[in-house]
Amino acid sequence: MSTSRAGDRIRLHVNIDHVATVRNARGVPYPCPVEAAELCMATGADGITAHLREDRRHIRDEDVRRLRERVKGTFNLEMAATDEMVAIAVATKPDIVTLVPERREERTTEGGLDVVGGGAALRDRIGRLLAARIPVSLFIAPSEDQLVATAATGSTQVEFHTGEYAHLTGEAAHAELGRLASACTRARALGLEVALGHGITLANVGPLAAIAEVQEFNIGHALIGDAIFLSLAGAVRAYRTAIDAARAGLA
Ligand code: PXP
């Protein structure tokens, strides 16, 4: 069971995939996602998240190796639950692996992992990661059946998909926020660490940070986009400030 208290500081993990997207657009070595990761860590991030996709469209194998060497703090490797990715994780030993669904034609991770339907193959891959002493987080929709199935896998953490919340406004956003808050409470009661991710921006992070059970954010696209205007250090500080201010409102 987690020992974190409601009101504790929330970990900010920066997803640096889109630094690699810009690099790859030119086929040159810059901007470097590993340098970006180091700067984020020096300016208030608690960890770095990188998604090694099957098609290597942004982060590449060499980035993963160098991130493991140079990230001082938590290195969270996001990946699909495939044999290839499990072998890479076991060889690289990130601090945690987040398992996500992956479809080649999608622009970004759409929807959560189907843990209920994942069956023996998913359980086997989670088991291999845990046997290698790599904590596992599952990226799921905030639904009771997926959450109960997640807890049954022995995973360490759950990351709830906030994409739905991010796209809604008004009453509908409020309702989705309530669904996320209930799922967070239930996850902590099941002994899982609780993270949130996807579509989080400076404008919508506050109400999420005010959910007492949230322990971690994984934020990529909007933060890297904000860095164009604020600098990367400025963007990390802006998210840190917004998260801490919303969390302080709980006290
Ligand atoms: N968390 C998970 C599991 C993801 O797949 C992604 C997208 O790669 C993110 C967080 C970050 O989402 P965004 O780029 O929208 O901030």
mmCIF file of C-alpha atoms and ligand atoms in Angstrom:
data_model
loop_
_atom_site.group_PDB
_atom_site.id
_atom_site.type_symbol
_atom_site.label_atom_id
_atom_site.label_comp_id
_atom_site.label_asym_id
_atom_site.label_seq_id
_atom_site.Cartn_x
_atom_site.Cartn_y
_atom_site.Cartn_z
ATOM 1 C CA MET A 1 0.000 0.000 0.000
ATOM 2 C CA SER A 2 1.289 3.465 -0.853
ATOM 3 C CA THR A 3 2.393 5.607 2.063
ATOM 4 C CA SER A 4 1.854 8.950 0.293
ATOM 5 C CA ARG A 5 -0.576 11.317 1.972
ATOM 6 C CA ALA A 6 -3.222 13.350 0.242
ATOM 7 C CA GLY A 7 -1.678 16.796 -0.185
ATOM 8 C CA ASP A 8 1.860 15.506 -0.884
ATOM 9 C CA ARG A 9 3.821 17.121 -3.714
ATOM 10 C CA ILE A 10 2.879 15.672 -7.083
ATOM 11 C CA ARG A 11 5.699 14.270 -9.231
ATOM 12 C CA LEU A 12 6.067 15.989 -12.592
ATOM 13 C CA HIS A 13 7.346 13.716 -15.341
ATOM 14 C CA VAL A 14 8.073 15.414 -18.644
ATOM 15 C CA ASN A 15 7.519 13.395 -21.811
ATOM 16 C CA ILE A 16 10.288 14.463 -24.210
ATOM 17 C CA ASP A 17 9.089 12.506 -27.294
ATOM 18 C CA HIS A 18 8.371 15.620 -29.299
ATOM 19 C CA VAL A 19 11.892 16.964 -28.931
ATOM 20 C CA ALA A 20 12.806 13.833 -30.902
ATOM 21 C CA THR A 21 9.931 14.532 -33.333
ATOM 22 C CA VAL A 22 11.512 17.903 -34.198
ATOM 23 C CA ARG A 23 14.987 16.355 -34.468
ATOM 24 C CA ASN A 24 13.775 13.583 -36.755
ATOM 25 C CA ALA A 25 11.958 16.037 -39.045
ATOM 26 C CA ARG A 26 15.392 17.208 -40.228
ATOM 27 C CA GLY A 27 17.420 14.028 -39.864
ATOM 28 C CA VAL A 28 20.089 15.859 -37.847
ATOM 29 C CA PRO A 29 21.220 15.195 -34.236
ATOM 30 C CA TYR A 30 19.477 18.270 -32.745
ATOM 31 C CA PRO A 31 17.446 19.176 -30.770
ATOM 32 C CA CYS A 32 18.612 16.332 -28.536
ATOM 33 C CA PRO A 33 15.953 14.694 -26.309
ATOM 34 C CA VAL A 34 18.605 13.624 -23.806
ATOM 35 C CA GLU A 35 19.826 17.209 -23.364
ATOM 36 C CA ALA A 36 16.201 18.300 -23.031
ATOM 37 C CA ALA A 37 15.690 15.645 -20.353
ATOM 38 C CA GLU A 38 18.701 16.915 -18.398
ATOM 39 C CA LEU A 39 17.429 20.487 -18.574
ATOM 40 C CA CYS A 40 13.949 19.431 -17.406
ATOM 41 C CA MET A 41 15.488 17.576 -14.465
ATOM 42 C CA ALA A 42 17.608 20.602 -13.568
ATOM 43 C CA THR A 43 14.577 22.886 -13.530
ATOM 44 C CA GLY A 44 12.054 21.016 -11.414
ATOM 45 C CA ALA A 45 10.929 17.825 -13.161
ATOM 46 C CA ASP A 46 10.985 14.659 -11.040
ATOM 47 C CA GLY A 47 11.267 12.295 -13.944
ATOM 48 C CA ILE A 48 11.410 11.838 -17.687
ATOM 49 C CA THR A 49 9.024 9.801 -19.793
ATOM 50 C CA ALA A 50 9.831 8.552 -23.278
ATOM 51 C CA HIS A 51 7.707 6.349 -25.549
ATOM 52 C CA LEU A 52 9.660 3.940 -27.724
ATOM 53 C CA ARG A 53 7.096 3.194 -30.406
ATOM 54 C CA GLU A 54 7.216 0.152 -32.655
ATOM 55 C CA ASP A 55 7.820 2.433 -35.680
ATOM 56 C CA ARG A 56 10.470 4.552 -33.846
ATOM 57 C CA ARG A 57 8.755 7.692 -35.139
ATOM 58 C CA HIS A 58 10.252 9.856 -32.382
ATOM 59 C CA ILE A 59 12.311 8.200 -29.621
ATOM 60 C CA ARG A 60 14.882 5.674 -30.879
ATOM 61 C CA ASP A 61 16.682 2.798 -29.211
ATOM 62 C CA GLU A 62 19.858 4.848 -28.794
ATOM 63 C CA ASP A 63 17.860 7.607 -27.026
ATOM 64 C CA VAL A 64 16.523 5.052 -24.554
ATOM 65 C CA ARG A 65 20.022 3.806 -23.794
ATOM 66 C CA ARG A 66 21.356 7.332 -23.262
ATOM 67 C CA LEU A 67 18.330 8.438 -21.218
ATOM 68 C CA ARG A 68 18.881 5.477 -18.893
ATOM 69 C CA GLU A 69 22.519 6.558 -18.447
ATOM 70 C CA ARG A 70 21.911 10.271 -17.970
ATOM 71 C CA VAL A 71 18.529 10.858 -16.320
ATOM 72 C CA LYS A 72 19.114 11.526 -12.631
ATOM 73 C CA GLY A 73 15.646 10.890 -11.269
ATOM 74 C CA THR A 74 12.942 8.584 -12.551
ATOM 75 C CA PHE A 75 13.179 7.300 -16.101
ATOM 76 C CA ASN A 76 9.759 6.045 -17.192
ATOM 77 C CA LEU A 77 9.834 3.998 -20.411
ATOM 78 C CA GLU A 78 6.471 3.931 -22.158
ATOM 79 C CA MET A 79 5.977 1.041 -24.541
ATOM 80 C CA ALA A 80 3.564 -1.478 -26.002
ATOM 81 C CA ALA A 81 3.242 -4.862 -24.286
ATOM 82 C CA THR A 82 5.190 -6.809 -26.909
ATOM 83 C CA ASP A 83 8.024 -9.327 -26.608
ATOM 84 C CA GLU A 84 10.385 -6.955 -28.425
ATOM 85 C CA MET A 85 9.701 -4.106 -25.992
ATOM 86 C CA VAL A 86 9.877 -6.332 -22.916
ATOM 87 C CA ALA A 87 13.341 -7.504 -24.041
ATOM 88 C CA ILE A 88 14.485 -3.880 -24.482
ATOM 89 C CA ALA A 89 13.138 -2.905 -21.049
ATOM 90 C CA VAL A 90 14.748 -5.873 -19.312
ATOM 91 C CA ALA A 91 18.089 -5.006 -20.951
ATOM 92 C CA THR A 92 17.807 -1.253 -20.213
ATOM 93 C CA LYS A 93 16.242 -1.348 -16.748
ATOM 94 C CA PRO A 94 14.229 1.884 -16.637
ATOM 95 C CA ASP A 95 12.929 2.901 -13.199
ATOM 96 C CA ILE A 96 9.398 2.056 -14.320
ATOM 97 C CA VAL A 97 7.685 0.827 -17.487
ATOM 98 C CA THR A 98 4.298 2.178 -18.530
ATOM 99 C CA LEU A 99 2.416 -0.212 -20.794
ATOM 100 C CA VAL A 100 0.231 1.512 -23.376
ATOM 101 C CA PRO A 101 -1.890 0.352 -26.312
ATOM 102 C CA GLU A 102 -0.284 1.152 -29.647
ATOM 103 C CA ARG A 103 -1.650 1.280 -33.160
ATOM 104 C CA ARG A 104 0.620 2.172 -36.048
ATOM 105 C CA GLU A 105 -1.859 4.555 -37.700
ATOM 106 C CA GLU A 106 -2.640 6.617 -34.588
ATOM 107 C CA ARG A 107 -1.141 10.085 -34.058
ATOM 108 C CA THR A 108 -0.807 9.554 -30.317
ATOM 109 C CA THR A 109 -1.909 6.967 -27.769
ATOM 110 C CA GLU A 110 -5.655 6.715 -28.239
ATOM 111 C CA GLY A 111 -7.612 5.148 -25.404
ATOM 112 C CA GLY A 112 -6.382 3.007 -22.565
ATOM 113 C CA LEU A 113 -4.988 -0.488 -22.423
ATOM 114 C CA ASP A 114 -7.571 -3.293 -22.435
ATOM 115 C CA VAL A 115 -6.380 -5.121 -19.323
ATOM 116 C CA VAL A 116 -9.638 -7.084 -19.017
ATOM 117 C CA GLY A 117 -9.240 -8.469 -22.536
ATOM 118 C CA GLY A 118 -5.426 -8.664 -22.404
ATOM 119 C CA GLY A 119 -5.515 -12.189 -21.031
ATOM 120 C CA ALA A 120 -2.556 -14.446 -20.414
ATOM 121 C CA ALA A 121 -0.266 -12.713 -22.954
ATOM 122 C CA LEU A 122 -0.491 -9.371 -21.131
ATOM 123 C CA ARG A 123 -0.129 -11.012 -17.717
ATOM 124 C CA ASP A 124 2.951 -12.895 -18.928
ATOM 125 C CA ARG A 125 4.660 -9.710 -20.147
ATOM 126 C CA ILE A 126 3.852 -7.841 -16.934
ATOM 127 C CA GLY A 127 5.189 -10.829 -14.991
ATOM 128 C CA ARG A 128 8.472 -10.769 -16.925
ATOM 129 C CA LEU A 129 8.968 -7.060 -16.184
ATOM 130 C CA LEU A 130 8.184 -7.503 -12.494
ATOM 131 C CA ALA A 131 10.490 -10.534 -12.322
ATOM 132 C CA ALA A 132 13.256 -8.269 -13.681
ATOM 133 C CA ARG A 133 12.447 -5.917 -10.750
ATOM 134 C CA ILE A 134 11.009 -3.247 -13.026
ATOM 135 C CA PRO A 135 7.875 -1.642 -11.546
ATOM 136 C CA VAL A 136 4.966 -1.567 -14.010
ATOM 137 C CA SER A 137 2.323 1.085 -14.612
ATOM 138 C CA LEU A 138 -0.724 0.407 -16.810
ATOM 139 C CA PHE A 139 -2.292 3.221 -18.831
ATOM 140 C CA ILE A 140 -6.049 2.735 -18.662
ATOM 141 C CA ALA A 141 -9.361 4.552 -18.900
ATOM 142 C CA PRO A 142 -10.848 5.436 -15.501
ATOM 143 C CA SER A 143 -13.240 2.473 -15.445
ATOM 144 C CA GLU A 144 -13.896 0.070 -12.573
ATOM 145 C CA ASP A 145 -13.442 -3.155 -14.539
ATOM 146 C CA GLN A 146 -10.112 -2.093 -16.065
ATOM 147 C CA LEU A 147 -8.917 -0.873 -12.668
ATOM 148 C CA VAL A 148 -9.778 -4.097 -10.850
ATOM 149 C CA ALA A 149 -8.066 -6.077 -13.620
ATOM 150 C CA THR A 150 -4.999 -3.808 -13.305
ATOM 151 C CA ALA A 151 -4.727 -4.420 -9.561
ATOM 152 C CA ALA A 152 -5.003 -8.180 -10.183
ATOM 153 C CA THR A 153 -1.918 -8.132 -12.447
ATOM 154 C CA GLY A 154 0.335 -7.122 -9.555
ATOM 155 C CA SER A 155 1.221 -3.853 -11.285
ATOM 156 C CA THR A 156 2.685 -1.106 -9.148
ATOM 157 C CA GLN A 157 0.906 1.902 -10.578
ATOM 158 C CA VAL A 158 -2.012 2.935 -12.711
ATOM 159 C CA GLU A 159 -2.001 5.907 -15.081
ATOM 160 C CA PHE A 160 -5.463 7.159 -15.939
ATOM 161 C CA HIS A 161 -6.020 8.489 -19.442
ATOM 162 C CA THR A 162 -7.076 12.146 -19.174
ATOM 163 C CA GLY A 163 -7.579 12.666 -22.922
ATOM 164 C CA GLU A 164 -11.356 12.550 -22.583
ATOM 165 C CA TYR A 165 -11.325 15.205 -19.837
ATOM 166 C CA ALA A 166 -8.960 17.363 -21.909
ATOM 167 C CA HIS A 167 -11.356 17.441 -24.861
ATOM 168 C CA LEU A 168 -14.497 18.286 -22.901
ATOM 169 C CA THR A 169 -15.778 21.614 -21.617
ATOM 170 C CA GLY A 170 -18.357 22.827 -19.092
ATOM 171 C CA GLU A 171 -20.595 20.267 -17.374
ATOM 172 C CA ALA A 172 -19.203 17.366 -19.392
ATOM 173 C CA ALA A 173 -15.632 18.184 -18.286
ATOM 174 C CA HIS A 174 -16.850 18.468 -14.706
ATOM 175 C CA ALA A 175 -18.501 15.045 -14.917
ATOM 176 C CA GLU A 176 -15.347 13.458 -16.367
ATOM 177 C CA LEU A 177 -13.292 15.075 -13.606
ATOM 178 C CA GLY A 178 -15.602 13.404 -11.076
ATOM 179 C CA ARG A 179 -15.111 10.046 -12.810
ATOM 180 C CA LEU A 180 -11.320 10.514 -12.663
ATOM 181 C CA ALA A 181 -11.436 11.535 -8.992
ATOM 182 C CA SER A 182 -13.488 8.444 -8.038
ATOM 183 C CA ALA A 183 -11.134 6.191 -9.996
ATOM 184 C CA CYS A 184 -8.121 7.743 -8.219
ATOM 185 C CA THR A 185 -9.677 7.095 -4.789
ATOM 186 C CA ARG A 186 -10.477 3.506 -5.754
ATOM 187 C CA ALA A 187 -6.976 2.924 -7.167
ATOM 188 C CA ARG A 188 -5.306 4.065 -3.953
ATOM 189 C CA ALA A 189 -7.647 1.816 -1.954
ATOM 190 C CA LEU A 190 -6.470 -1.074 -4.172
ATOM 191 C CA GLY A 191 -2.853 -0.228 -3.248
ATOM 192 C CA LEU A 192 -1.850 1.309 -6.573
ATOM 193 C CA GLU A 193 0.226 4.446 -7.111
ATOM 194 C CA VAL A 194 -1.792 6.944 -9.164
ATOM 195 C CA ALA A 195 -0.595 8.883 -12.214
ATOM 196 C CA LEU A 196 -2.499 10.912 -14.805
ATOM 197 C CA GLY A 197 -1.531 11.650 -18.369
ATOM 198 C CA HIS A 198 -2.596 12.722 -21.851
ATOM 199 C CA GLY A 199 -3.797 16.053 -23.129
ATOM 200 C CA ILE A 200 -2.798 17.897 -19.954
ATOM 201 C CA THR A 201 -2.134 21.624 -20.427
ATOM 202 C CA LEU A 202 -1.404 24.640 -18.248
ATOM 203 C CA ALA A 203 -5.078 25.543 -18.623
ATOM 204 C CA ASN A 204 -6.525 22.218 -17.455
ATOM 205 C CA VAL A 205 -3.937 20.863 -14.987
ATOM 206 C CA GLY A 206 -5.282 22.713 -11.920
ATOM 207 C CA PRO A 207 -8.484 20.718 -11.291
ATOM 208 C CA LEU A 208 -6.550 17.469 -11.839
ATOM 209 C CA ALA A 209 -3.830 18.499 -9.353
ATOM 210 C CA ALA A 210 -6.545 19.252 -6.824
ATOM 211 C CA ILE A 211 -7.528 15.549 -6.767
ATOM 212 C CA ALA A 212 -5.928 14.525 -3.471
ATOM 213 C CA GLU A 213 -4.955 10.992 -4.535
ATOM 214 C CA VAL A 214 -2.978 12.015 -7.634
ATOM 215 C CA GLN A 215 0.749 11.360 -7.199
ATOM 216 C CA GLU A 216 2.203 11.942 -10.669
ATOM 217 C CA PHE A 217 1.612 13.690 -13.976
ATOM 218 C CA ASN A 218 3.078 12.686 -17.333
ATOM 219 C CA ILE A 219 2.962 15.717 -19.598
ATOM 220 C CA GLY A 220 4.375 15.978 -23.110
ATOM 221 C CA HIS A 221 2.842 17.719 -26.088
ATOM 222 C CA ALA A 222 1.521 20.878 -24.411
ATOM 223 C CA LEU A 223 4.618 21.405 -22.263
ATOM 224 C CA ILE A 224 7.020 21.003 -25.196
ATOM 225 C CA GLY A 225 4.752 23.323 -27.203
ATOM 226 C CA ASP A 226 4.755 25.904 -24.396
ATOM 227 C CA ALA A 227 8.562 25.718 -24.421
ATOM 228 C CA ILE A 228 8.522 27.463 -27.828
ATOM 229 C CA PHE A 229 7.153 30.543 -26.066
ATOM 230 C CA LEU A 230 8.461 30.181 -22.510
ATOM 231 C CA SER A 231 11.761 28.288 -23.028
ATOM 232 C CA LEU A 232 11.966 24.663 -21.842
ATOM 233 C CA ALA A 233 13.055 25.695 -18.349
ATOM 234 C CA GLY A 234 10.264 28.272 -18.227
ATOM 235 C CA ALA A 235 7.660 25.710 -19.276
ATOM 236 C CA VAL A 236 8.772 23.177 -16.653
ATOM 237 C CA ARG A 237 8.645 25.915 -13.984
ATOM 238 C CA ALA A 238 5.205 27.067 -15.158
ATOM 239 C CA TYR A 239 3.747 23.538 -14.846
ATOM 240 C CA ARG A 240 5.485 23.015 -11.502
ATOM 241 C CA THR A 241 3.999 26.277 -10.206
ATOM 242 C CA ALA A 242 0.490 25.540 -11.514
ATOM 243 C CA ILE A 243 0.512 22.021 -10.031
ATOM 244 C CA ASP A 244 1.858 23.123 -6.652
ATOM 245 C CA ALA A 245 -0.609 26.022 -6.432
ATOM 246 C CA ALA A 246 -3.593 23.763 -7.138
ATOM 247 C CA ARG A 247 -2.326 21.181 -4.654
ATOM 248 C CA ALA A 248 -1.742 23.857 -1.992
ATOM 249 C CA GLY A 249 -5.397 24.786 -2.339
ATOM 250 C CA LEU A 250 -6.184 21.407 -0.767
ATOM 251 C CA ALA A 251 -4.502 22.252 2.529
HETATM 252 N N1 PXP B 1 0.970 9.309 -20.686
HETATM 253 C C1 PXP B 1 0.888 8.345 -21.622
HETATM 254 C C2 PXP B 1 0.727 6.943 -21.161
HETATM 255 C C3 PXP B 1 0.995 8.655 -22.997
HETATM 256 O O1 PXP B 1 0.910 7.672 -23.908
HETATM 257 C C4 PXP B 1 1.210 9.986 -23.384
HETATM 258 C C5 PXP B 1 1.386 10.330 -24.835
HETATM 259 O O2 PXP B 1 2.557 9.759 -25.306
HETATM 260 C C6 PXP B 1 1.308 10.961 -22.381
HETATM 261 C C7 PXP B 1 1.157 10.603 -21.045
HETATM 262 C C8 PXP B 1 1.563 12.395 -22.700
HETATM 263 O O3 PXP B 1 0.461 12.929 -23.360
HETATM 264 P P1 PXP B 1 0.563 14.395 -23.954
HETATM 265 O O4 PXP B 1 1.669 14.383 -24.967
HETATM 266 O O5 PXP B 1 -0.780 14.630 -24.533
HETATM 267 O O6 PXP B 1 0.887 15.322 -22.796
#
